[in-house]
Tab-separated table of C-alpha atoms and ligand atoms in Angstrom:
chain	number	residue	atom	x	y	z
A	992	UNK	CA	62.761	59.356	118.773
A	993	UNK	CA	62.387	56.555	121.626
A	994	UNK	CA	60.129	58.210	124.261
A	995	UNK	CA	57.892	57.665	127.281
A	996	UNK	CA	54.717	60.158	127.677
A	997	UNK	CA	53.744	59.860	131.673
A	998	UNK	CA	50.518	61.725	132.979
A	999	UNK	CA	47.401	61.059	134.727
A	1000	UNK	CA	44.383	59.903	132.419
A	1001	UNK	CA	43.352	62.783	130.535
A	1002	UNK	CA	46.191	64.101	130.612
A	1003	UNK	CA	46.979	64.392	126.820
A	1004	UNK	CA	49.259	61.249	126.240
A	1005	UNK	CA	46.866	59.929	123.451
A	1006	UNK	CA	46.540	63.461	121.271
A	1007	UNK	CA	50.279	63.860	121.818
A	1008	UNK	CA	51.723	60.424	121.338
A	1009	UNK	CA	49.638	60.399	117.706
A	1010	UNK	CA	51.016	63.108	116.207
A	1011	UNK	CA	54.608	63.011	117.412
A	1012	UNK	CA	54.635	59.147	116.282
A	1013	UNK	CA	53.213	60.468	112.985
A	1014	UNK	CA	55.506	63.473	112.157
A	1015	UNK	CA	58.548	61.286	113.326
A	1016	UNK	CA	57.556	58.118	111.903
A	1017	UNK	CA	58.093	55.951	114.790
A	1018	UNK	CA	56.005	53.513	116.690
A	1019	UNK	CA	52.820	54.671	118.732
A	1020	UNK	CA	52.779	52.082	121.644
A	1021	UNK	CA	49.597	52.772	123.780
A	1022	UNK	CA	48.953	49.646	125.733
A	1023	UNK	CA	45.382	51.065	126.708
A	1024	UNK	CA	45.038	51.299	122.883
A	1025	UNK	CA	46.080	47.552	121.721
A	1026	UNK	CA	43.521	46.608	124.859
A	1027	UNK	CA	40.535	48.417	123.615
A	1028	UNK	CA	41.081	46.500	120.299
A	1029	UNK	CA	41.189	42.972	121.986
A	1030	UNK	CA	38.032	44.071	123.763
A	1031	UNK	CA	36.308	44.658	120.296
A	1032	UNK	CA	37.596	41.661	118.862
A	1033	UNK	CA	36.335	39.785	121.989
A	1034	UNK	CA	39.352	37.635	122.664
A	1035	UNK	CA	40.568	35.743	125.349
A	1036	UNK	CA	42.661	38.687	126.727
A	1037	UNK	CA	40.154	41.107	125.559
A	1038	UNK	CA	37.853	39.452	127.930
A	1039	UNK	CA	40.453	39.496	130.882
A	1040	UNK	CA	41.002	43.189	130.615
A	1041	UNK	CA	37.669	44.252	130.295
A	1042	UNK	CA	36.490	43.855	133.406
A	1043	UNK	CA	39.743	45.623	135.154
A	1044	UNK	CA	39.349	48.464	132.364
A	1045	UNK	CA	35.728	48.628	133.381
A	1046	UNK	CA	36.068	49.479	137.188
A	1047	UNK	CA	39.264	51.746	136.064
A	1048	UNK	CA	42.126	49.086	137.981
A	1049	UNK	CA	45.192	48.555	135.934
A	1050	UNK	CA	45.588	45.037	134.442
A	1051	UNK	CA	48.060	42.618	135.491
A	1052	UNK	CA	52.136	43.647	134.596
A	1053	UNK	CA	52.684	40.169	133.387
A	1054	UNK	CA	50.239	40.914	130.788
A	1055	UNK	CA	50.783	44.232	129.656
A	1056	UNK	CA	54.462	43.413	129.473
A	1057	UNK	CA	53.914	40.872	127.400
A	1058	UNK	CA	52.024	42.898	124.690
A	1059	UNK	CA	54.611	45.486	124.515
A	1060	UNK	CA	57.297	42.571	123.884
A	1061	UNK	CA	55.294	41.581	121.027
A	1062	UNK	CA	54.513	44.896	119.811
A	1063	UNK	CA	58.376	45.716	119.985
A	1064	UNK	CA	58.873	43.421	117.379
A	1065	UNK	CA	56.873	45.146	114.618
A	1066	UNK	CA	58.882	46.789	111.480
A	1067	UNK	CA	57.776	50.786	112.556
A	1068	UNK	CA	59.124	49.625	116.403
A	1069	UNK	CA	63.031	49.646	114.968
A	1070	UNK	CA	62.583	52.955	114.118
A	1071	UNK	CA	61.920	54.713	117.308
A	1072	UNK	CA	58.738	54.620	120.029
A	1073	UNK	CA	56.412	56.852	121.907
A	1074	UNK	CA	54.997	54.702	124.572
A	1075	UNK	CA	51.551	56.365	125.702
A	1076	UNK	CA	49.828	54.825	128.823
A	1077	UNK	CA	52.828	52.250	129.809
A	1078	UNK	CA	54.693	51.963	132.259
A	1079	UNK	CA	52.139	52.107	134.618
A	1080	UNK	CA	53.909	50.577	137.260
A	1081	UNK	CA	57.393	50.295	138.967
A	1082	UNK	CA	57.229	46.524	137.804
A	1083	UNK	CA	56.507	47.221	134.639
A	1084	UNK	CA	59.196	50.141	134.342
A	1085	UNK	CA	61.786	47.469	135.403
A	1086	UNK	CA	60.623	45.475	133.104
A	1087	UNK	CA	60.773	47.749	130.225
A	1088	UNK	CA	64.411	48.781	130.887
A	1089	UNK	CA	65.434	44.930	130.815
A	1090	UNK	CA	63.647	44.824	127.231
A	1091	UNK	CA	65.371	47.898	125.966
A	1092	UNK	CA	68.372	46.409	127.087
A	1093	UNK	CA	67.692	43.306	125.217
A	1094	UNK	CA	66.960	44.897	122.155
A	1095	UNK	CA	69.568	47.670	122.520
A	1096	UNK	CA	67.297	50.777	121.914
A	1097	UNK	CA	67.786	52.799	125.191
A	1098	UNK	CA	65.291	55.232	125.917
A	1099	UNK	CA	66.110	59.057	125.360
A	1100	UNK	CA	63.602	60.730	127.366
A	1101	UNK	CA	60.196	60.593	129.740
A	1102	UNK	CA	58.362	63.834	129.441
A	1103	UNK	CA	55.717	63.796	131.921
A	1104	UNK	CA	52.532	65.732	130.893
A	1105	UNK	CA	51.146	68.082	134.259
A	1106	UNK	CA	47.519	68.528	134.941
A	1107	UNK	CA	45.243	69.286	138.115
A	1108	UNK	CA	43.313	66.567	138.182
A	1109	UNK	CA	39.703	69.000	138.252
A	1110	UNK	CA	40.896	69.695	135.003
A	1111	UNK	CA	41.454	65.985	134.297
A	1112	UNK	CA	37.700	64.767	134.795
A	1113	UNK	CA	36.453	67.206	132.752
A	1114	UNK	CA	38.857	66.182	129.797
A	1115	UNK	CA	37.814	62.687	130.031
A	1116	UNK	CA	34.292	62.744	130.533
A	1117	UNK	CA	34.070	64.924	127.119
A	1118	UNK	CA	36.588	63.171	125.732
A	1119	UNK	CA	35.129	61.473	122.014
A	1120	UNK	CA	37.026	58.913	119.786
A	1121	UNK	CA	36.999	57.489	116.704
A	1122	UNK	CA	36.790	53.971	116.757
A	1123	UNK	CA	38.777	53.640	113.095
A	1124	UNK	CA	41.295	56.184	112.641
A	1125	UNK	CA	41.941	56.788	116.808
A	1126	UNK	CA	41.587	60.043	116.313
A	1127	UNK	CA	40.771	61.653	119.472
A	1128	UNK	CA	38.362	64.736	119.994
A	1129	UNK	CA	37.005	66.989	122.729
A	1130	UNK	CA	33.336	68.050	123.026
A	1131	UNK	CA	34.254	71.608	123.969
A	1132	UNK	CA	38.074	71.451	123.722
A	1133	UNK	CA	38.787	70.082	120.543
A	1134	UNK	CA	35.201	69.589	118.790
A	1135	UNK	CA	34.858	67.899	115.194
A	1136	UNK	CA	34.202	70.116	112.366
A	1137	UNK	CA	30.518	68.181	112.430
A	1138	UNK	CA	29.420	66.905	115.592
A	1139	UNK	CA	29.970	63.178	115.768
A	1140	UNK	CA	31.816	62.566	113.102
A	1141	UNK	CA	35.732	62.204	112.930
A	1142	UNK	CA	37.366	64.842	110.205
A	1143	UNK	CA	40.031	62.381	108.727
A	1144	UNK	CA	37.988	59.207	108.156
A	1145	UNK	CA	34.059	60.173	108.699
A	1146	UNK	CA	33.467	57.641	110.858
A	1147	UNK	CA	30.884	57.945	114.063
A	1148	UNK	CA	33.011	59.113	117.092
A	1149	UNK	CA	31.970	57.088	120.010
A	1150	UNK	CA	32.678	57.538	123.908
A	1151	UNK	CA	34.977	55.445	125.972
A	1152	UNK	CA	33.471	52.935	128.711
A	1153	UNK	CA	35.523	54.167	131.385
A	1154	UNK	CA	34.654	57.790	130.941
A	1155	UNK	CA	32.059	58.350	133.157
A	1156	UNK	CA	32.684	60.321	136.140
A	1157	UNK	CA	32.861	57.411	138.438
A	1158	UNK	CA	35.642	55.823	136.887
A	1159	UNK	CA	37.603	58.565	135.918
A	1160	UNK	CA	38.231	59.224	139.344
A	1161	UNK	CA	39.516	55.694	139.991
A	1162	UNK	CA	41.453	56.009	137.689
A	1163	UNK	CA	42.831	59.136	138.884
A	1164	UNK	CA	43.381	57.551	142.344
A	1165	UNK	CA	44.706	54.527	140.880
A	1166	UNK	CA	46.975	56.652	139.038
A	1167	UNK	CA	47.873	59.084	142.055
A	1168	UNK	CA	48.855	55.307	143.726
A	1169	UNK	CA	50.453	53.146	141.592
A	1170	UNK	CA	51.904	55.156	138.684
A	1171	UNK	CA	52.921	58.791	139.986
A	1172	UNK	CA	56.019	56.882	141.837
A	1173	UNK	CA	57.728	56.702	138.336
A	1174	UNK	CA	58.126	60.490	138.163
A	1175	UNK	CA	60.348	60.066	140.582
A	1176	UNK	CA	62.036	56.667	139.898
A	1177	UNK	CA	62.893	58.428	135.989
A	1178	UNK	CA	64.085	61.495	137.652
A	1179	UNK	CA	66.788	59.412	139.884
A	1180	UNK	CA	67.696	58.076	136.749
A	1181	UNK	CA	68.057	61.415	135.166
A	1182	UNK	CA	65.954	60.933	132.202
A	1183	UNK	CA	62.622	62.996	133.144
A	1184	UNK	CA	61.458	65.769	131.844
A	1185	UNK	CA	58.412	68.146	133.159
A	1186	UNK	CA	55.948	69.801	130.653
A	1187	UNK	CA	52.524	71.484	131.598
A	1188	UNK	CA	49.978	70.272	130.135
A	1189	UNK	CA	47.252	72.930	130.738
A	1190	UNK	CA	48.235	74.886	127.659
A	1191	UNK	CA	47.037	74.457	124.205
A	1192	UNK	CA	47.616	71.238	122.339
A	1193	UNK	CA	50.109	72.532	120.404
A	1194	UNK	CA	52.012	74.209	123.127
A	1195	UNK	CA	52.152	70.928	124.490
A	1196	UNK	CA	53.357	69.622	121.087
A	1197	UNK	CA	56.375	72.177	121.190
A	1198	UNK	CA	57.047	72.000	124.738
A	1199	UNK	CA	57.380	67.734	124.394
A	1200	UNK	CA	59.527	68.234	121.426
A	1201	UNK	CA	61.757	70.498	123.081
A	1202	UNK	CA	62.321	67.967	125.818
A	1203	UNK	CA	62.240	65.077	123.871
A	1204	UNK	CA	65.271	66.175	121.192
A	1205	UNK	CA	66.917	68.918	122.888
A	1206	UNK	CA	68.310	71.263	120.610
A	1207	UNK	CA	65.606	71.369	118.171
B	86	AP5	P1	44.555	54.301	128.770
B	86	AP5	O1	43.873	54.109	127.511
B	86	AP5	O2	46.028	54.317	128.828
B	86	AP5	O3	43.934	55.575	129.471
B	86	AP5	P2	44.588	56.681	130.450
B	86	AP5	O4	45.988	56.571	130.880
B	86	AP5	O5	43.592	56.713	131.556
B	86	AP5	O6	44.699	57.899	129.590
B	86	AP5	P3	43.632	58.489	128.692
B	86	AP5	O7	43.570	57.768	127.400
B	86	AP5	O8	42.358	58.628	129.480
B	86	AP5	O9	44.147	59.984	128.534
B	86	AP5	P4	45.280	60.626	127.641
B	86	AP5	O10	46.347	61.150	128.538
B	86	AP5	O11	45.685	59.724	126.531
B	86	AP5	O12	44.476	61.880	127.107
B	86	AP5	P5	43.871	62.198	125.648
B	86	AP5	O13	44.957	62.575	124.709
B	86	AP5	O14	42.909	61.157	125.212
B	86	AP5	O15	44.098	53.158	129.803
B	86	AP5	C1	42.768	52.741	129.944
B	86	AP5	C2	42.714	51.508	130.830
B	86	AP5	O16	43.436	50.422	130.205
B	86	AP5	C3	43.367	51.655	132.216
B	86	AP5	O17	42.467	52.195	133.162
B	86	AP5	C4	43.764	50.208	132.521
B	86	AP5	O18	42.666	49.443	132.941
B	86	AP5	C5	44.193	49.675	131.159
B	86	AP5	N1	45.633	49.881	130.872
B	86	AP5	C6	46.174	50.599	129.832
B	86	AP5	N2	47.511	50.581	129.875
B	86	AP5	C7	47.846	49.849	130.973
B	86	AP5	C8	49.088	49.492	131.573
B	86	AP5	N3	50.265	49.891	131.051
B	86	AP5	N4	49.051	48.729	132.701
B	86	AP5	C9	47.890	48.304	133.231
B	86	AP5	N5	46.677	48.617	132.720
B	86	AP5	C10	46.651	49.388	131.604
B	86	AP5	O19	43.075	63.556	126.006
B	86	AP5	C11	41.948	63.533	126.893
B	86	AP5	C12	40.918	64.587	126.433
B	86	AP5	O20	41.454	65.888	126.607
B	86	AP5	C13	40.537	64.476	124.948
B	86	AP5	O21	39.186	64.769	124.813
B	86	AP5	C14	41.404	65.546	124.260
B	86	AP5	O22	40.800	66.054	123.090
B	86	AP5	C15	41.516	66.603	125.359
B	86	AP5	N6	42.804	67.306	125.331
B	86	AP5	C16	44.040	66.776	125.102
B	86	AP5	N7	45.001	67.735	125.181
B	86	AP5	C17	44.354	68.887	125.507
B	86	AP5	C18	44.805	70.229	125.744
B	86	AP5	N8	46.104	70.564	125.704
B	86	AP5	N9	43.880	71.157	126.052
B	86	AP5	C19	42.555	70.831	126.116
B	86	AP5	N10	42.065	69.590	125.898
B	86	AP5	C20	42.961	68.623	125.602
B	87	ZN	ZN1	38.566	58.712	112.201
């Protein structure tokens, strides 16, 4: 499987990209993921991001890029991707296509995941994570067995900086500006595919894998 998820923030990238990395046993490549981790770690690119992460702005292309080159490289990479959160922007799509080019492992598909963004805020803003495993969990939507605490590993879920209301809906703007464009520059190149994201998470699951490998 070599995939692209696209959607607003919230949109279900994260919960989808996980398991369909996981069943396939390919590479989950969320940029906003390997980010969050430099933040924690408190390096010198951690320290750069945070503060456009913070304010909900995308960091700079040159950067990003450079992080998925790297992470490319890794052994569970050469079997197949889901990229979840990237590319954000038209540079960075061009930039992607050159690097799949380079390593000769052309994309198959970009399903991008639909939905309003009222229903977006809300997903974020109760959105809870855990900070070891990734899983990702809903306070109403998808709530852990014991409030807090993640079901696979038992660690203490925690809540993301940027999900306050605030910047959520920069982020939605910033989205609605800078990364929406690539719906339409994958559909001139005939490789998108459209699935609604309001249903049930694992409607969403079936619906992704049916445009992802058709056929199955
Ligand atoms: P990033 O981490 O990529 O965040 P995002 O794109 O804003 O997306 P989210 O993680 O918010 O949402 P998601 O679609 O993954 O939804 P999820 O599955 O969690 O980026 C964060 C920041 O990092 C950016 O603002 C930017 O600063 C920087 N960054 C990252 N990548 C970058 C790049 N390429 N270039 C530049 N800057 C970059 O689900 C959301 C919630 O909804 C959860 O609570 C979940 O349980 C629930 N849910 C999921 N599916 C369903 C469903 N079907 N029904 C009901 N609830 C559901
Ligand atoms: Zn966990």
């Amino acid at each position: 499987m070599r995939i692209i998820l696209l959607g607003p923030p919230g949109a279900g990238k994260g919960t989808q990209a996980a398991a369909l990395a996981r069943s396939e046993g390919v590479a989950h490549i969320s940029t906003g993921d390997i980010l969050r981790a430099h933040v924690r770690q408190g390096t010198e690119l951690g320290r750069l991001a945070k503060g456009y992460m913070d304010r909900g702005e995308l960091v700079p292309d040159e950067v990003i890029l450079g992080i998925v080159r790297e992470r490319m490289q890794e052994e569970d990479a050469r079997r197949g991707y889901v990229f979840d959160g990237f590319p954000r922007t038209v540079v960075q799509a061009d930039g992607l296509g050159r690097l799949l080019d380079e390593l000769q492992r052309p994309l198959e598909a970009v399903v991008n995941i639909a939905v309003p963004d009222e229903v977006l805020v809300d997903r974020a803003v109760g959105r809870r994570a855990c900070p070891k495993c990734g899983e990702i969990y809903h306070v109403r939507n998808r709530p852990p067995r014991t409030p807090g605490v993640c079901d696979r590993c038992g660690a203490e879920l925690v809540q993301r900086d940027d999900d306050n209301e605030a910047t959520v809906r920069n982020r939605l703007a910033v989205y609605h500006r800078q990364t929406a464009p690539l719906i339409d520059y994958y559909r001139e190149r005939g490789l998108l595919r459209e699935v609604d994201g309001t249903r049930s998470v694992e409607e969403v699951s079936a619906a992704i894998r049916a445009a992802a490998v058709p056929g199955r």
